[in-house]
Amino acid sequence: MYRIKQFELNTWIDTHENHETLDMSTTVSSPPLSIDGLVDLSTDPEATRRALSLNSVPLTYGEPNGSDSLQHSIASLYTNSKVTSECIITTSGAVAANHIVFSALIRPGDHIICVYPVYEQLYKISQALGAEVTFWKLDQDNGWSANMHHLHQAIREDTKMIVLCSPNNPTGAYLSSTVQNSVLELAKAHDIILMADEVFRPMFHSLPNGEMEPVSFLESGYEKCIVTSSCSKSYGVPGIRVGWIATLSNDFLSRFTQIRNYTTISVGLIDEIIAAEALSSRCRQPLIQRSLDFAKANLTFLAEFVAKHPQITWTPTRASTSTLIRLHSKDGSPLNDHDFALEFVKANNILFCPASLCFEEYGQGCLQGYVRLGIVMHPETFRHGMEKLAEFLEAGSGLQ
Amino acid sequence: MYRIKQFELNTWIDTHENHETLDMSTTVSSPPLSIDGLVDLSTDPEATRRALSLNSVPLTYGEPNGSDSLQHSIASLYTNSKVTSECIITTSGAVAANHIVFSALIRPGDHIICVYPVYEQLYKISQALGAEVTFWKLDQDNGWSANMHHLHQAIREDTKMIVLCSPNNPTGAYLSSTVQNSVLELAKAHDIILMADEVFRPMFHSLPNGEMEPVSFLESGYEKCIVTSSCSKSYGVPGIRVGWIATLSNDFLSRFTQIRNYTTISVGLIDEIIAAEALSSRCRQPLIQRSLDFAKANLTFLAEFVAKHPQITWTPTRASTSTLIRLHSKDGSPLNDHDFALEFVKANNILFCPASLCFEEYGQGCLQGYVRLGIVMHPETFRHGMEKLAEFLEAGSGLQ
């Protein structure tokens, strides 16, 4: 990865965040949970407290592909009975899961199709490994919806992999069950690997009445499907670095295990214990509900807020822990989001991730004026940040 | 890393180890420590207990390059005043540290010199990235000592990096201060990056009377020097996945941070807290002393043991947490170590790592008959394993 491009999102955050910064773009629920917080949320606090008694845990390397208990907790997230513990490889967060998948499977000259806009890791590693990436652009003018016709057009004879992120980071869009099924059929017909980063499942906070949640791509039973996920986003405990890769393909599992040997050996034992508990039937639903409740409250507020502040526009989204809002100058033209975010963090120590810097691939040019807005922080914090934003836009100092 | 070779050592262990297996090749002290064990070892148990009160720690991503406290603990391991917290990047174990270094710096066509035999990760990643690797072979007939003449011969005009592992895995050899200085002079003269895996520092258990421990390569102040290490080996807590990269080069640090963004984001917060405590002045020395005491007791036993068992030969080594012993049939010829290890684990559920499988690069051919022997397990366990080995060799069933 000698020539890999800069990771703009992380570099932006690392450069501008300090201990007091309010990060309005965070995709992780806040205030953060602790072990005590997990116990409080649990439907059986005593059992959770016992499970999280860590003082006598022998600090060995642990199991090569993850503890039995954690693999079992993860496998139980999927209803397809073919998805057993053996289909799961635990990793140090979803970032390591994605890295392992691309490192194991991509070689120079491969053709990849990747949804866009998206978390940059999902295509920049492949580019650094010498793959050619075609973007499947979500339809910006139509709520970032996916157009199957465009995906069909992007397929080539030598297309090796389709990379998805649903629910999507940063847009908050998701692929409907119908689109998922169409993508699966297309992948099968062309024998293409389907790689889905599902780290924002099951954060479907605002589905239309009567619409069922789309299931994980893994439920399809498609042998060439790979999904990655973690405890960081929907479950809200990023401080434990536990993610996973799940696939039905023994060939892929064996390749991933090889790469994992070279990058990981094993995931932290204590982190795996906490992760197994977070994903257990005692804690899983309360954790998700906490984020869903925050998201619903914040988006109700946001809808009213943008109605009152014409310099902020927003197309409602239905999933994920973030959404995009667009900022405008008083004459209605989109702001330079990068300049805005720099000025704003300097003035208020409140951080927004400017989309044209953090999610724009060079030359694509559609994200001018957008910033990512996290929606799973405590509603009081969310309101405070939004009010500061409105004040700043109203004052209009130095913005163009 | 599409075409990376199999990681033989890990594959061997994962294939043959179960929960009851006695691993006689382990490079980690056993029985394993727990948080309670750390408290018991500490010179100030109450302070350690307080530092390891984890229940209210907010489980956030933490600091991008490691917590201030951990970076400080690590920097304080080096006496050169130029080595500050800013020179440290924490990683998920030394395995991730090494992976990040090679991923950031190696490109196709690079020429690398790597000490041999050695932990295979230290050259197989570079090979997979398209580098040409020349081995600097330790002198097997002379206690695995390093011959500077051979290193001089290996240098080419385009040599980019010299990769070292001292104390060495698996041999237990180490580079003396004199050799270290010569290597440094050579690297400087040819402007070559010096990368040293120092995960077995400071395990110098049997230095000759009056000989000082060689210092870390980092103490040299050579800008192009990179060292990696972790809490797993000398400190004996592999269950927390905390390692680090240290270098004085801002250019390297910035490249490593970029790769780390794509592979890690951050190291587990709880693991970083435990690591900072393990490396603190309260715990560091007791942890090292525990391993040193085990090593000394085991090697005293080993010297007497091999004198009584001619089918086992051993050249005493002075450092690291492992050594190599060589196994022979009754006629004195070296055993097929791979066949032996397979038979032995099947018969006794005691695991040895066969050196010709786990440490032999194809075509080098010098490790026939050797197995890696861990020397920092509890002496009772060590004796039990060695006695079982002697019994098995004496019976001679199926061995050739």
PDB file of C-alpha atoms in Angstrom, chain A residues 1-7 10-11 14 19 28 32-38 49 52 54-61 63-64 68 92 95-96 99 103-107 119-121 124-125 129 160 232-233 236-241 255 258-259 261-271 274, chain B residues 1-7 10-11 14 19 28 32-38 49 52 54-61 63-64 68 92 95-96 99 103-107 119-121 124-125 129 160 232-233 236-241 255 258-259 261-271 274:
ATOM      1  CA  MET A   1       0.000   0.000   0.000  1.00  0.00           C
ATOM      2  CA  TYR A   2       3.023   2.214  -0.650  1.00  0.00           C
ATOM      3  CA  ARG A   3       1.082   4.643  -2.793  1.00  0.00           C
ATOM      4  CA  ILE A   4      -2.198   4.681  -0.927  1.00  0.00           C
ATOM      5  CA  LYS A   5      -4.015   7.996  -0.892  1.00  0.00           C
ATOM      6  CA  GLN A   6      -4.445   9.941   2.301  1.00  0.00           C
ATOM      7  CA  PHE A   7      -7.337   8.816   4.526  1.00  0.00           C
ATOM      8  CA  ASN A  10      -9.492  10.321   9.764  1.00  0.00           C
ATOM      9  CA  THR A  11      -6.846  12.904   8.944  1.00  0.00           C
ATOM     10  CA  ASP A  14      -7.250  13.826  13.976  1.00  0.00           C
ATOM     11  CA  HIS A  19     -10.446  16.522  24.133  1.00  0.00           C
ATOM     12  CA  VAL A  28     -21.111   6.651  17.208  1.00  0.00           C
ATOM     13  CA  PRO A  32     -20.083   6.843  25.307  1.00  0.00           C
ATOM     14  CA  LEU A  33     -20.947   3.730  27.255  1.00  0.00           C
ATOM     15  CA  SER A  34     -18.712   2.102  29.848  1.00  0.00           C
ATOM     16  CA  ILE A  35     -18.812  -1.410  31.282  1.00  0.00           C
ATOM     17  CA  ASP A  36     -21.063  -0.009  34.020  1.00  0.00           C
ATOM     18  CA  GLY A  37     -23.248   1.517  31.312  1.00  0.00           C
ATOM     19  CA  LEU A  38     -23.602  -1.866  29.625  1.00  0.00           C
ATOM     20  CA  ARG A  49     -21.987  -7.878  35.594  1.00  0.00           C
ATOM     21  CA  LEU A  52     -17.928  -8.652  32.581  1.00  0.00           C
ATOM     22  CA  LEU A  54     -12.586  -9.293  33.971  1.00  0.00           C
ATOM     23  CA  ASN A  55     -10.053  -9.380  36.774  1.00  0.00           C
ATOM     24  CA  SER A  56      -9.293 -13.082  36.655  1.00  0.00           C
ATOM     25  CA  VAL A  57      -9.349 -13.558  32.872  1.00  0.00           C
ATOM     26  CA  PRO A  58      -6.032 -15.139  31.783  1.00  0.00           C
ATOM     27  CA  LEU A  59      -4.500 -12.696  29.312  1.00  0.00           C
ATOM     28  CA  THR A  60      -3.470 -15.209  26.651  1.00  0.00           C
ATOM     29  CA  TYR A  61      -3.596 -14.792  22.888  1.00  0.00           C
ATOM     30  CA  GLU A  63      -8.549 -18.229  19.891  1.00  0.00           C
ATOM     31  CA  PRO A  64      -7.135 -17.624  16.422  1.00  0.00           C
ATOM     32  CA  ASP A  68     -16.286 -19.501  20.691  1.00  0.00           C
ATOM     33  CA  SER A  92      -9.851  -5.591  15.350  1.00  0.00           C
ATOM     34  CA  VAL A  95     -11.704  -1.355   9.585  1.00  0.00           C
ATOM     35  CA  ALA A  96      -9.481  -4.420   9.987  1.00  0.00           C
ATOM     36  CA  HIS A  99      -8.669  -4.361   5.141  1.00  0.00           C
ATOM     37  CA  SER A 103      -5.808  -7.580   1.036  1.00  0.00           C
ATOM     38  CA  ALA A 104      -6.788 -11.206   0.579  1.00  0.00           C
ATOM     39  CA  LEU A 105      -8.746 -10.891  -2.648  1.00  0.00           C
ATOM     40  CA  ILE A 106      -7.657  -7.892  -4.712  1.00  0.00           C
ATOM     41  CA  ARG A 107      -4.751  -7.938  -7.110  1.00  0.00           C
ATOM     42  CA  TYR A 119     -16.459   5.569   3.457  1.00  0.00           C
ATOM     43  CA  GLU A 120     -13.210   5.950   1.549  1.00  0.00           C
ATOM     44  CA  GLN A 121     -11.528   2.819   2.926  1.00  0.00           C
ATOM     45  CA  LYS A 124      -8.876   3.331  -1.627  1.00  0.00           C
ATOM     46  CA  ILE A 125      -7.281   0.070  -0.471  1.00  0.00           C
ATOM     47  CA  LEU A 129      -3.540  -2.629  -4.574  1.00  0.00           C
ATOM     48  CA  LYS A 160     -14.390  -9.149  -9.739  1.00  0.00           C
ATOM     49  CA  SER A 232     -18.682   0.280  16.997  1.00  0.00           C
ATOM     50  CA  LYS A 233     -21.608   1.845  15.185  1.00  0.00           C
ATOM     51  CA  GLY A 236     -22.114   2.001  20.058  1.00  0.00           C
ATOM     52  CA  VAL A 237     -19.021   0.558  21.761  1.00  0.00           C
ATOM     53  CA  PRO A 238     -16.099   1.543  19.495  1.00  0.00           C
ATOM     54  CA  GLY A 239     -13.638   1.445  22.405  1.00  0.00           C
ATOM     55  CA  ILE A 240     -13.630  -2.318  22.140  1.00  0.00           C
ATOM     56  CA  ARG A 241     -11.983  -2.982  18.826  1.00  0.00           C
ATOM     57  CA  ARG A 255      -7.658 -16.677   2.631  1.00  0.00           C
ATOM     58  CA  GLN A 258      -3.973 -16.285   6.258  1.00  0.00           C
ATOM     59  CA  ILE A 259      -4.007 -12.491   6.018  1.00  0.00           C
ATOM     60  CA  ASN A 261      -2.144 -14.221  10.680  1.00  0.00           C
ATOM     61  CA  TYR A 262       0.048 -11.522   9.157  1.00  0.00           C
ATOM     62  CA  THR A 263      -1.851  -8.548  10.575  1.00  0.00           C
ATOM     63  CA  THR A 264      -3.603  -9.537  13.785  1.00  0.00           C
ATOM     64  CA  ILE A 265      -2.845 -12.978  15.325  1.00  0.00           C
ATOM     65  CA  SER A 266      -5.818 -12.481  17.657  1.00  0.00           C
ATOM     66  CA  VAL A 267      -8.265  -9.854  18.863  1.00  0.00           C
ATOM     67  CA  GLY A 268      -7.924  -8.616  22.447  1.00  0.00           C
ATOM     68  CA  LEU A 269      -9.377 -11.191  24.832  1.00  0.00           C
ATOM     69  CA  ILE A 270     -11.031  -8.652  27.087  1.00  0.00           C
ATOM     70  CA  ASP A 271     -12.492  -6.825  24.107  1.00  0.00           C
ATOM     71  CA  ILE A 274     -17.160  -7.352  26.235  1.00  0.00           C
TER      72      ILE A 274
ATOM     73  CA  MET B   1      -0.970  -9.483  -0.364  1.00  0.00           C
ATOM     74  CA  TYR B   2      -2.951 -11.674  -2.760  1.00  0.00           C
ATOM     75  CA  ARG B   3      -0.090 -14.101  -3.264  1.00  0.00           C
ATOM     76  CA  ILE B   4       1.338 -14.151   0.235  1.00  0.00           C
ATOM     77  CA  LYS B   5       2.751 -17.472   1.361  1.00  0.00           C
ATOM     78  CA  GLN B   6       1.126 -19.437   4.125  1.00  0.00           C
ATOM     79  CA  PHE B   7       2.030 -18.328   7.664  1.00  0.00           C
ATOM     80  CA  ASN B  10       0.501 -19.876  13.109  1.00  0.00           C
ATOM     81  CA  THR B  11      -1.067 -22.445  10.818  1.00  0.00           C
ATOM     82  CA  ASP B  14      -3.855 -23.404  15.024  1.00  0.00           C
ATOM     83  CA  HIS B  19      -7.590 -26.174  24.973  1.00  0.00           C
ATOM     84  CA  VAL B  28       5.049 -16.281  26.159  1.00  0.00           C
ATOM     85  CA  PRO B  32      -0.746 -16.531  31.902  1.00  0.00           C
ATOM     86  CA  LEU B  33      -1.271 -13.431  33.991  1.00  0.00           C
ATOM     87  CA  SER B  34      -4.630 -11.811  34.651  1.00  0.00           C
ATOM     88  CA  ILE B  35      -5.445  -8.306  35.873  1.00  0.00           C
ATOM     89  CA  ASP B  36      -5.359  -9.732  39.406  1.00  0.00           C
ATOM     90  CA  GLY B  37      -1.971 -11.239  38.616  1.00  0.00           C
ATOM     91  CA  LEU B  38      -0.659  -7.849  37.526  1.00  0.00           C
ATOM     92  CA  ARG B  49      -5.621  -1.868  41.273  1.00  0.00           C
ATOM     93  CA  LEU B  52      -6.957  -1.073  36.394  1.00  0.00           C
ATOM     94  CA  LEU B  54     -12.026  -0.430  34.198  1.00  0.00           C
ATOM     95  CA  ASN B  55     -15.748  -0.352  34.845  1.00  0.00           C
ATOM     96  CA  SER B  56     -16.282   3.350  34.303  1.00  0.00           C
ATOM     97  CA  VAL B  57     -13.906   3.851  31.368  1.00  0.00           C
ATOM     98  CA  PRO B  58     -15.846   5.452  28.472  1.00  0.00           C
ATOM     99  CA  LEU B  59     -15.530   3.021  25.565  1.00  0.00           C
ATOM    100  CA  THR B  60     -14.701   5.554  22.852  1.00  0.00           C
ATOM    101  CA  TYR B  61     -12.279   5.157  19.969  1.00  0.00           C
ATOM    102  CA  GLU B  63      -6.543   8.612  20.681  1.00  0.00           C
ATOM    103  CA  PRO B  64      -5.515   8.016  17.074  1.00  0.00           C
ATOM    104  CA  ASP B  68      -0.936   9.862  26.084  1.00  0.00           C
ATOM    105  CA  SER B  92      -2.686  -4.005  17.826  1.00  0.00           C
ATOM    106  CA  VAL B  95       2.330  -8.204  14.407  1.00  0.00           C
ATOM    107  CA  ALA B  96       0.330  -5.138  13.370  1.00  0.00           C
ATOM    108  CA  HIS B  99       2.671  -5.161   9.052  1.00  0.00           C
ATOM    109  CA  SER B 103       2.947  -1.915   4.076  1.00  0.00           C
ATOM    110  CA  ALA B 104       3.993   1.716   4.346  1.00  0.00           C
ATOM    111  CA  LEU B 105       7.529   1.412   3.010  1.00  0.00           C
ATOM    112  CA  ILE B 106       7.954  -1.567   0.696  1.00  0.00           C
ATOM    113  CA  ARG B 107       7.142  -1.504  -2.983  1.00  0.00           C
ATOM    114  CA  TYR B 119       9.870 -15.101  12.470  1.00  0.00           C
ATOM    115  CA  GLU B 120       8.492 -15.469   8.963  1.00  0.00           C
ATOM    116  CA  GLN B 121       6.309 -12.343   9.025  1.00  0.00           C
ATOM    117  CA  LYS B 124       7.026 -12.821   3.807  1.00  0.00           C
ATOM    118  CA  ILE B 125       5.051  -9.562   3.749  1.00  0.00           C
ATOM    119  CA  LEU B 129       4.629  -6.826  -1.768  1.00  0.00           C
ATOM    120  CA  LYS B 160      16.348  -0.298   0.903  1.00  0.00           C
ATOM    121  CA  SER B 232       3.260  -9.901  24.531  1.00  0.00           C
ATOM    122  CA  LYS B 233       6.685 -11.471  24.898  1.00  0.00           C
ATOM    123  CA  GLY B 236       4.082 -11.654  29.057  1.00  0.00           C
ATOM    124  CA  VAL B 237       0.595 -10.214  28.489  1.00  0.00           C
ATOM    125  CA  PRO B 238      -0.310 -11.177  24.902  1.00  0.00           C
ATOM    126  CA  GLY B 239      -4.037 -11.094  25.681  1.00  0.00           C
ATOM    127  CA  ILE B 240      -3.890  -7.328  25.482  1.00  0.00           C
ATOM    128  CA  ARG B 241      -3.141  -6.643  21.858  1.00  0.00           C
ATOM    129  CA  ARG B 255       3.406   7.172   6.538  1.00  0.00           C
ATOM    130  CA  GLN B 258      -1.734   6.758   7.111  1.00  0.00           C
ATOM    131  CA  ILE B 259      -1.552   2.972   6.922  1.00  0.00           C
ATOM    132  CA  ASN B 261      -5.896   4.676   9.451  1.00  0.00           C
ATOM    133  CA  TYR B 262      -6.675   1.992   6.880  1.00  0.00           C
ATOM    134  CA  THR B 263      -6.056  -0.995   9.151  1.00  0.00           C
ATOM    135  CA  THR B 264      -6.650  -0.035  12.766  1.00  0.00           C
ATOM    136  CA  ILE B 265      -8.206   3.398  13.534  1.00  0.00           C
ATOM    137  CA  SER B 266      -7.303   2.885  17.202  1.00  0.00           C
ATOM    138  CA  VAL B 267      -6.112   0.251  19.642  1.00  0.00           C
ATOM    139  CA  GLY B 268      -8.583  -1.009  22.253  1.00  0.00           C
ATOM    140  CA  LEU B 269      -8.914   1.543  25.034  1.00  0.00           C
ATOM    141  CA  ILE B 270      -8.998  -1.013  27.807  1.00  0.00           C
ATOM    142  CA  ASP B 271      -6.012  -2.825  26.353  1.00  0.00           C
ATOM    143  CA  ILE B 274      -3.650  -2.328  30.919  1.00  0.00           C
TER     144      ILE B 274
END
